[in-house]
Amino acid sequence: MTGTPQTDRPPAPDQPGPESLADLLGGRRGAVDATLPPLAFGVGWLLGGDSLWGGVIAALLTGAAVAGWRLRRGDRPRSVLIGLLAVCVAALIALRTGRATDFFLLQVLANVSSALAWVVSIVVRWPLLGVLVGVALGQRTRWRRDPALLRAYGRGSWAWAASYALRVAVFLPLYLGGQVVALVVARVVLSWPLVAAVLAASWFVVRRSLPAGHPGLRHPVVPPDADPPRP
C-alpha cells in the first residue's frame, strides 16, 4: 500500500510533550523509499526508447539498492523484503503482459484494497489509524476502550481513506489510457508529499477530536467498568 504508515521501529519510551503521527509512524520515510523504483522504471523506459526491459532492469536495481540501504539503517528484514518483493512482482507482471503500464497494476490494485480496508475499519469501529498507533505505542487494543480516542481515530482515519481513493481516481484513468510517464509523475506526486499532508491532516483531526484535558495518545482513559467493545 502506497505510503502506508510504517511501524517498523520499536515502541518509544514514554516522553513528555505532544507527538505528531509522523513522529510515531514515520510514514514519510517509507513513502520516499517506495517512490524510487517506479521513478527508476520510468527513467529506464524512456532512456531505452520505450524499452520495457530497460525500465524493469532499472527498477530492480534501484529496488535492490533501496533494500540494502534500508537494512543498513536498521529496518526490519521482513518489511524490507516485502518492499523488494512488490517491485519484483510488478516487474514480472509487466514482462508477462508486455505492457509498460502493467508495472503499475499492482499499485492500482493495492490502493483500491487500501481504500476499502480503511473505510471498512472505520465502519466496524476498528479504525486502522488507531491500530497502527496502538502497535507503535505498544498499547495493543487498550485504546479502543477509550471512547474519545476511538472516536478521534475514526475521524482521523477518513483522511487516509480519502488519500487512497484519490490515488485510485488519478492512477486508474492513466493506467487505462496507457500513460506511462504520467503514471510515474503521479506516483511521485501522490507518494511522500501526499503522505506528509495526510499525516498532518489526520493528526490535526485527532487532536481536535479529543476533549479538553485528555492526556493524549499515550494515555487512554479507560473507565474501570468498561468491557472491550466488540467489532
PDB file of C-alpha atoms in Angstrom:
ATOM      1  CA  MET A   1       0.000   0.000   0.000  1.00  0.00           C
ATOM      2  CA  THR A   2       1.474   3.345  -1.033  1.00  0.00           C
ATOM      3  CA  GLY A   3       2.547   5.493   1.808  1.00  0.00           C
ATOM      4  CA  THR A   4       1.127   3.228   4.409  1.00  0.00           C
ATOM      5  CA  PRO A   5       2.382   4.406   7.840  1.00  0.00           C
ATOM      6  CA  GLN A   6       5.420   2.412   8.967  1.00  0.00           C
ATOM      7  CA  THR A   7       5.600   0.737  12.365  1.00  0.00           C
ATOM      8  CA  ASP A   8       8.984  -0.958  11.981  1.00  0.00           C
ATOM      9  CA  ARG A   9      10.533   0.875  14.895  1.00  0.00           C
ATOM     10  CA  PRO A  10      10.135  -0.472  18.460  1.00  0.00           C
ATOM     11  CA  PRO A  11       7.749   1.351  20.812  1.00  0.00           C
ATOM     12  CA  ALA A  12       9.319   4.556  22.010  1.00  0.00           C
ATOM     13  CA  PRO A  13       9.661   5.210  25.734  1.00  0.00           C
ATOM     14  CA  ASP A  14       7.090   7.452  27.325  1.00  0.00           C
ATOM     15  CA  GLN A  15       8.085  11.064  26.933  1.00  0.00           C
ATOM     16  CA  PRO A  16       6.570  14.466  27.710  1.00  0.00           C
ATOM     17  CA  GLY A  17       5.103  16.812  25.157  1.00  0.00           C
ATOM     18  CA  PRO A  18       2.758  16.172  22.223  1.00  0.00           C
ATOM     19  CA  GLU A  19       3.956  13.905  19.438  1.00  0.00           C
ATOM     20  CA  SER A  20       2.735  14.036  15.892  1.00  0.00           C
ATOM     21  CA  LEU A  21       1.633  10.986  13.944  1.00  0.00           C
ATOM     22  CA  ALA A  22       4.715  11.458  11.770  1.00  0.00           C
ATOM     23  CA  ASP A  23       6.874  11.014  14.893  1.00  0.00           C
ATOM     24  CA  LEU A  24       5.046   7.819  15.840  1.00  0.00           C
ATOM     25  CA  LEU A  25       4.517   6.204  12.442  1.00  0.00           C
ATOM     26  CA  GLY A  26       7.353   7.529  10.301  1.00  0.00           C
ATOM     27  CA  GLY A  27       5.309   7.095   7.129  1.00  0.00           C
ATOM     28  CA  ARG A  28       7.069   9.774   5.102  1.00  0.00           C
ATOM     29  CA  ARG A  29      10.417   7.971   5.086  1.00  0.00           C
ATOM     30  CA  GLY A  30       8.863   4.757   3.812  1.00  0.00           C
ATOM     31  CA  ALA A  31       6.961   6.674   1.141  1.00  0.00           C
ATOM     32  CA  VAL A  32      10.180   8.233  -0.166  1.00  0.00           C
ATOM     33  CA  ASP A  33      11.824   4.810  -0.435  1.00  0.00           C
ATOM     34  CA  ALA A  34       8.802   3.372  -2.246  1.00  0.00           C
ATOM     35  CA  THR A  35       8.940   6.155  -4.843  1.00  0.00           C
ATOM     36  CA  LEU A  36      12.422   5.369  -6.141  1.00  0.00           C
ATOM     37  CA  PRO A  37      11.855   2.052  -8.035  1.00  0.00           C
ATOM     38  CA  PRO A  38       8.850   3.365 -10.057  1.00  0.00           C
ATOM     39  CA  LEU A  39      10.821   6.527 -10.831  1.00  0.00           C
ATOM     40  CA  ALA A  40      13.756   4.410 -11.982  1.00  0.00           C
ATOM     41  CA  PHE A  41      11.382   2.340 -14.132  1.00  0.00           C
ATOM     42  CA  GLY A  42      10.173   5.471 -15.910  1.00  0.00           C
ATOM     43  CA  VAL A  43      13.706   6.764 -16.469  1.00  0.00           C
ATOM     44  CA  GLY A  44      14.926   3.379 -17.764  1.00  0.00           C
ATOM     45  CA  TRP A  45      11.904   3.061 -20.015  1.00  0.00           C
ATOM     46  CA  LEU A  46      12.493   6.498 -21.558  1.00  0.00           C
ATOM     47  CA  LEU A  47      16.279   6.178 -21.928  1.00  0.00           C
ATOM     48  CA  GLY A  48      15.845   2.785 -23.565  1.00  0.00           C
ATOM     49  CA  GLY A  49      13.497   4.205 -26.190  1.00  0.00           C
ATOM     50  CA  ASP A  50      10.285   2.895 -24.622  1.00  0.00           C
ATOM     51  CA  SER A  51      12.097  -0.298 -23.670  1.00  0.00           C
ATOM     52  CA  LEU A  52      10.237  -2.454 -21.174  1.00  0.00           C
ATOM     53  CA  TRP A  53      13.416  -4.319 -20.277  1.00  0.00           C
ATOM     54  CA  GLY A  54      15.228  -1.046 -19.707  1.00  0.00           C
ATOM     55  CA  GLY A  55      12.560   0.057 -17.237  1.00  0.00           C
ATOM     56  CA  VAL A  56      12.392  -3.309 -15.460  1.00  0.00           C
ATOM     57  CA  ILE A  57      16.170  -3.597 -15.022  1.00  0.00           C
ATOM     58  CA  ALA A  58      16.392  -0.036 -13.690  1.00  0.00           C
ATOM     59  CA  ALA A  59      13.538  -0.659 -11.248  1.00  0.00           C
ATOM     60  CA  LEU A  60      15.007  -3.949  -9.974  1.00  0.00           C
ATOM     61  CA  LEU A  61      18.471  -2.476  -9.487  1.00  0.00           C
ATOM     62  CA  THR A  62      17.030   0.516  -7.659  1.00  0.00           C
ATOM     63  CA  GLY A  63      14.772  -1.701  -5.552  1.00  0.00           C
ATOM     64  CA  ALA A  64      17.741  -3.831  -4.531  1.00  0.00           C
ATOM     65  CA  ALA A  65      19.773  -0.717  -3.665  1.00  0.00           C
ATOM     66  CA  VAL A  66      16.914   0.678  -1.578  1.00  0.00           C
ATOM     67  CA  ALA A  67      16.532  -2.666   0.206  1.00  0.00           C
ATOM     68  CA  GLY A  68      20.243  -2.715   1.041  1.00  0.00           C
ATOM     69  CA  TRP A  69      20.081   0.844   2.323  1.00  0.00           C
ATOM     70  CA  ARG A  70      17.063   0.106   4.485  1.00  0.00           C
ATOM     71  CA  LEU A  71      18.746  -2.939   6.005  1.00  0.00           C
ATOM     72  CA  ARG A  72      21.840  -0.867   6.720  1.00  0.00           C
ATOM     73  CA  ARG A  73      19.866   1.802   8.549  1.00  0.00           C
ATOM     74  CA  GLY A  74      18.187  -0.813  10.739  1.00  0.00           C
ATOM     75  CA  ASP A  75      14.771  -1.512   9.193  1.00  0.00           C
ATOM     76  CA  ARG A  76      13.278  -4.913   9.885  1.00  0.00           C
ATOM     77  CA  PRO A  77      14.239  -7.515   7.252  1.00  0.00           C
ATOM     78  CA  ARG A  78      10.627  -8.644   6.782  1.00  0.00           C
ATOM     79  CA  SER A  79       9.496  -5.130   5.891  1.00  0.00           C
ATOM     80  CA  VAL A  80      12.461  -4.680   3.544  1.00  0.00           C
ATOM     81  CA  LEU A  81      11.764  -7.986   1.769  1.00  0.00           C
ATOM     82  CA  ILE A  82       8.086  -7.114   1.324  1.00  0.00           C
ATOM     83  CA  GLY A  83       9.057  -3.854  -0.364  1.00  0.00           C
ATOM     84  CA  LEU A  84      11.537  -5.587  -2.654  1.00  0.00           C
ATOM     85  CA  LEU A  85       9.051  -8.359  -3.428  1.00  0.00           C
ATOM     86  CA  ALA A  86       6.473  -5.761  -4.515  1.00  0.00           C
ATOM     87  CA  VAL A  87       8.959  -4.370  -7.054  1.00  0.00           C
ATOM     88  CA  CYS A  88       9.756  -7.869  -8.334  1.00  0.00           C
ATOM     89  CA  VAL A  89       6.082  -8.784  -8.721  1.00  0.00           C
ATOM     90  CA  ALA A  90       5.357  -5.511 -10.558  1.00  0.00           C
ATOM     91  CA  ALA A  91       8.253  -6.226 -12.913  1.00  0.00           C
ATOM     92  CA  LEU A  92       7.082  -9.795 -13.556  1.00  0.00           C
ATOM     93  CA  ILE A  93       3.557  -8.632 -14.347  1.00  0.00           C
ATOM     94  CA  ALA A  94       4.868  -6.099 -16.866  1.00  0.00           C
ATOM     95  CA  LEU A  95       7.167  -8.651 -18.512  1.00  0.00           C
ATOM     96  CA  ARG A  96       4.374 -11.213 -18.631  1.00  0.00           C
ATOM     97  CA  THR A  97       1.920  -8.901 -20.384  1.00  0.00           C
ATOM     98  CA  GLY A  98       4.473  -6.921 -22.385  1.00  0.00           C
ATOM     99  CA  ARG A  99       2.854  -3.626 -21.352  1.00  0.00           C
ATOM    100  CA  ALA A 100       4.858  -0.984 -19.503  1.00  0.00           C
ATOM    101  CA  THR A 101       1.754   0.358 -17.763  1.00  0.00           C
ATOM    102  CA  ASP A 102       1.246  -3.032 -16.106  1.00  0.00           C
ATOM    103  CA  PHE A 103       4.259  -2.272 -13.915  1.00  0.00           C
ATOM    104  CA  PHE A 104       1.775  -0.045 -12.048  1.00  0.00           C
ATOM    105  CA  LEU A 105      -1.107  -2.545 -11.993  1.00  0.00           C
ATOM    106  CA  LEU A 106      -0.148  -3.861  -8.553  1.00  0.00           C
ATOM    107  CA  GLN A 107      -0.063  -0.287  -7.285  1.00  0.00           C
ATOM    108  CA  VAL A 108      -3.566   0.431  -8.572  1.00  0.00           C
ATOM    109  CA  LEU A 109      -4.969  -2.741  -7.006  1.00  0.00           C
ATOM    110  CA  ALA A 110      -3.164  -2.070  -3.717  1.00  0.00           C
ATOM    111  CA  ASN A 111      -4.692   1.387  -3.450  1.00  0.00           C
ATOM    112  CA  VAL A 112      -8.175   0.059  -4.208  1.00  0.00           C
ATOM    113  CA  SER A 113      -7.737  -2.550  -1.473  1.00  0.00           C
ATOM    114  CA  SER A 114      -6.330   0.004   0.952  1.00  0.00           C
ATOM    115  CA  ALA A 115      -9.188   2.446   0.424  1.00  0.00           C
ATOM    116  CA  LEU A 116     -11.725  -0.313   1.088  1.00  0.00           C
ATOM    117  CA  ALA A 117      -9.805  -1.564   4.131  1.00  0.00           C
ATOM    118  CA  TRP A 118      -9.668   1.869   5.761  1.00  0.00           C
ATOM    119  CA  VAL A 119     -13.373   2.516   5.150  1.00  0.00           C
ATOM    120  CA  VAL A 120     -14.379  -0.891   6.491  1.00  0.00           C
ATOM    121  CA  SER A 121     -12.170  -0.443   9.547  1.00  0.00           C
ATOM    122  CA  ILE A 122     -13.993   2.792  10.379  1.00  0.00           C
ATOM    123  CA  VAL A 123     -17.425   1.261   9.866  1.00  0.00           C
ATOM    124  CA  VAL A 124     -16.703  -1.715  12.145  1.00  0.00           C
ATOM    125  CA  ARG A 125     -15.143   0.626  14.764  1.00  0.00           C
ATOM    126  CA  TRP A 126     -11.622  -0.732  14.398  1.00  0.00           C
ATOM    127  CA  PRO A 127     -10.090   2.332  12.687  1.00  0.00           C
ATOM    128  CA  LEU A 128      -6.738   1.414  11.201  1.00  0.00           C
ATOM    129  CA  LEU A 129      -5.158   4.640  12.413  1.00  0.00           C
ATOM    130  CA  GLY A 130      -5.806   3.516  15.977  1.00  0.00           C
ATOM    131  CA  VAL A 131      -4.496   0.034  15.223  1.00  0.00           C
ATOM    132  CA  LEU A 132      -1.233   1.407  13.798  1.00  0.00           C
ATOM    133  CA  VAL A 133      -0.677   3.911  16.600  1.00  0.00           C
ATOM    134  CA  GLY A 134      -1.589   1.267  19.177  1.00  0.00           C
ATOM    135  CA  VAL A 135       1.066  -1.049  17.739  1.00  0.00           C
ATOM    136  CA  ALA A 136       3.647   1.751  17.640  1.00  0.00           C
ATOM    137  CA  LEU A 137       2.968   2.599  21.297  1.00  0.00           C
ATOM    138  CA  GLY A 138       2.697  -1.000  22.475  1.00  0.00           C
ATOM    139  CA  GLN A 139      -0.898  -0.470  23.646  1.00  0.00           C
ATOM    140  CA  ARG A 140      -2.405  -3.407  21.790  1.00  0.00           C
ATOM    141  CA  THR A 141      -6.176  -2.727  21.855  1.00  0.00           C
ATOM    142  CA  ARG A 142      -6.379  -0.689  25.068  1.00  0.00           C
ATOM    143  CA  TRP A 143      -7.064   2.485  23.071  1.00  0.00           C
ATOM    144  CA  ARG A 144     -10.413   1.031  21.935  1.00  0.00           C
ATOM    145  CA  ARG A 145     -11.779   1.211  25.479  1.00  0.00           C
ATOM    146  CA  ASP A 146     -11.299   4.962  25.495  1.00  0.00           C
ATOM    147  CA  PRO A 147     -14.427   6.368  23.763  1.00  0.00           C
ATOM    148  CA  ALA A 148     -12.706   9.675  22.990  1.00  0.00           C
ATOM    149  CA  LEU A 149      -9.688   8.011  21.362  1.00  0.00           C
ATOM    150  CA  LEU A 150     -11.872   5.581  19.440  1.00  0.00           C
ATOM    151  CA  ARG A 151     -13.909   8.465  18.052  1.00  0.00           C
ATOM    152  CA  ALA A 152     -10.799  10.534  17.253  1.00  0.00           C
ATOM    153  CA  TYR A 153      -9.045   7.686  15.448  1.00  0.00           C
ATOM    154  CA  GLY A 154     -12.197   7.001  13.459  1.00  0.00           C
ATOM    155  CA  ARG A 155     -12.371  10.590  12.261  1.00  0.00           C
ATOM    156  CA  GLY A 156      -8.653  10.737  11.519  1.00  0.00           C
ATOM    157  CA  SER A 157      -8.835   7.515   9.508  1.00  0.00           C
ATOM    158  CA  TRP A 158     -11.102   9.185   6.962  1.00  0.00           C
ATOM    159  CA  ALA A 159      -8.143  11.288   5.803  1.00  0.00           C
ATOM    160  CA  TRP A 160      -6.234   8.098   4.968  1.00  0.00           C
ATOM    161  CA  ALA A 161      -9.210   6.510   3.233  1.00  0.00           C
ATOM    162  CA  ALA A 162      -9.594   9.668   1.133  1.00  0.00           C
ATOM    163  CA  SER A 163      -5.901   9.631   0.168  1.00  0.00           C
ATOM    164  CA  TYR A 164      -6.133   6.095  -1.214  1.00  0.00           C
ATOM    165  CA  ALA A 165      -9.348   6.951  -3.043  1.00  0.00           C
ATOM    166  CA  LEU A 166      -7.601   9.979  -4.566  1.00  0.00           C
ATOM    167  CA  ARG A 167      -4.762   7.799  -5.846  1.00  0.00           C
ATOM    168  CA  VAL A 168      -7.228   5.389  -7.440  1.00  0.00           C
ATOM    169  CA  ALA A 169      -9.063   8.293  -9.083  1.00  0.00           C
ATOM    170  CA  VAL A 170      -5.781   9.502 -10.603  1.00  0.00           C
ATOM    171  CA  PHE A 171      -3.983   6.213 -11.319  1.00  0.00           C
ATOM    172  CA  LEU A 172      -6.844   4.274 -12.885  1.00  0.00           C
ATOM    173  CA  PRO A 173      -7.577   6.611 -15.855  1.00  0.00           C
ATOM    174  CA  LEU A 174      -3.847   6.951 -16.565  1.00  0.00           C
ATOM    175  CA  TYR A 175      -3.402   3.179 -16.408  1.00  0.00           C
ATOM    176  CA  LEU A 176      -6.351   2.529 -18.708  1.00  0.00           C
ATOM    177  CA  GLY A 177      -5.049   5.222 -21.082  1.00  0.00           C
ATOM    178  CA  GLY A 178      -1.563   3.680 -21.266  1.00  0.00           C
ATOM    179  CA  GLN A 179       0.148   6.812 -19.938  1.00  0.00           C
ATOM    180  CA  VAL A 180       3.469   5.511 -18.614  1.00  0.00           C
ATOM    181  CA  VAL A 181       5.200   8.843 -17.978  1.00  0.00           C
ATOM    182  CA  ALA A 182       2.087  10.332 -16.404  1.00  0.00           C
ATOM    183  CA  LEU A 183       1.829   7.306 -14.106  1.00  0.00           C
ATOM    184  CA  VAL A 184       5.420   7.815 -12.978  1.00  0.00           C
ATOM    185  CA  VAL A 185       4.785  11.504 -12.265  1.00  0.00           C
ATOM    186  CA  ALA A 186       1.548  10.734 -10.431  1.00  0.00           C
ATOM    187  CA  ARG A 187       3.297   8.000  -8.452  1.00  0.00           C
ATOM    188  CA  VAL A 188       5.887  10.506  -7.209  1.00  0.00           C
ATOM    189  CA  VAL A 189       3.497  13.378  -6.543  1.00  0.00           C
ATOM    190  CA  LEU A 190       0.965  11.180  -4.751  1.00  0.00           C
ATOM    191  CA  SER A 191       3.572   9.403  -2.655  1.00  0.00           C
ATOM    192  CA  TRP A 192       5.599  11.210   0.020  1.00  0.00           C
ATOM    193  CA  PRO A 193       4.035  14.683  -0.480  1.00  0.00           C
ATOM    194  CA  LEU A 194       0.562  13.204  -0.045  1.00  0.00           C
ATOM    195  CA  VAL A 195       1.643  11.050   2.900  1.00  0.00           C
ATOM    196  CA  ALA A 196       3.116  14.104   4.625  1.00  0.00           C
ATOM    197  CA  ALA A 197      -0.112  16.044   4.049  1.00  0.00           C
ATOM    198  CA  VAL A 198      -2.310  13.196   5.305  1.00  0.00           C
ATOM    199  CA  LEU A 199      -0.147  12.675   8.394  1.00  0.00           C
ATOM    200  CA  ALA A 200      -0.574  16.357   9.240  1.00  0.00           C
ATOM    201  CA  ALA A 201      -4.295  16.402   8.435  1.00  0.00           C
ATOM    202  CA  SER A 202      -5.144  13.246  10.377  1.00  0.00           C
ATOM    203  CA  TRP A 203      -3.079  14.436  13.356  1.00  0.00           C
ATOM    204  CA  PHE A 204      -4.987  17.748  13.304  1.00  0.00           C
ATOM    205  CA  VAL A 205      -8.320  15.907  13.213  1.00  0.00           C
ATOM    206  CA  VAL A 206      -7.333  13.554  16.029  1.00  0.00           C
ATOM    207  CA  ARG A 207      -6.156  16.367  18.301  1.00  0.00           C
ATOM    208  CA  ARG A 208      -9.241  18.489  17.614  1.00  0.00           C
ATOM    209  CA  SER A 209     -11.487  15.498  18.303  1.00  0.00           C
ATOM    210  CA  LEU A 210     -10.049  14.801  21.764  1.00  0.00           C
ATOM    211  CA  PRO A 211     -11.812  16.631  24.612  1.00  0.00           C
ATOM    212  CA  ALA A 212     -10.002  19.278  26.642  1.00  0.00           C
ATOM    213  CA  GLY A 213      -7.915  17.740  29.365  1.00  0.00           C
ATOM    214  CA  HIS A 214      -7.447  14.389  27.641  1.00  0.00           C
ATOM    215  CA  PRO A 215      -3.928  13.093  28.442  1.00  0.00           C
ATOM    216  CA  GLY A 216      -3.196  12.161  24.811  1.00  0.00           C
ATOM    217  CA  LEU A 217      -2.488   9.142  22.649  1.00  0.00           C
ATOM    218  CA  ARG A 218      -0.099   7.503  25.095  1.00  0.00           C
ATOM    219  CA  HIS A 219      -2.606   7.504  27.941  1.00  0.00           C
ATOM    220  CA  PRO A 220      -6.023   6.064  27.030  1.00  0.00           C
ATOM    221  CA  VAL A 221      -8.732   6.978  29.538  1.00  0.00           C
ATOM    222  CA  VAL A 222     -10.389   3.640  30.238  1.00  0.00           C
ATOM    223  CA  PRO A 223     -13.434   3.531  32.545  1.00  0.00           C
ATOM    224  CA  PRO A 224     -12.879   0.978  35.331  1.00  0.00           C
ATOM    225  CA  ASP A 225     -16.000  -0.982  34.433  1.00  0.00           C
ATOM    226  CA  ALA A 226     -15.547  -0.765  30.653  1.00  0.00           C
ATOM    227  CA  ASP A 227     -15.630  -4.018  28.735  1.00  0.00           C
ATOM    228  CA  PRO A 228     -13.662  -4.299  25.484  1.00  0.00           C
ATOM    229  CA  PRO A 229     -16.119  -3.283  22.712  1.00  0.00           C
ATOM    230  CA  ARG A 230     -16.940  -5.842  20.096  1.00  0.00           C
ATOM    231  CA  PRO A 231     -16.449  -5.063  16.419  1.00  0.00           C
TER     232      PRO A 231
END
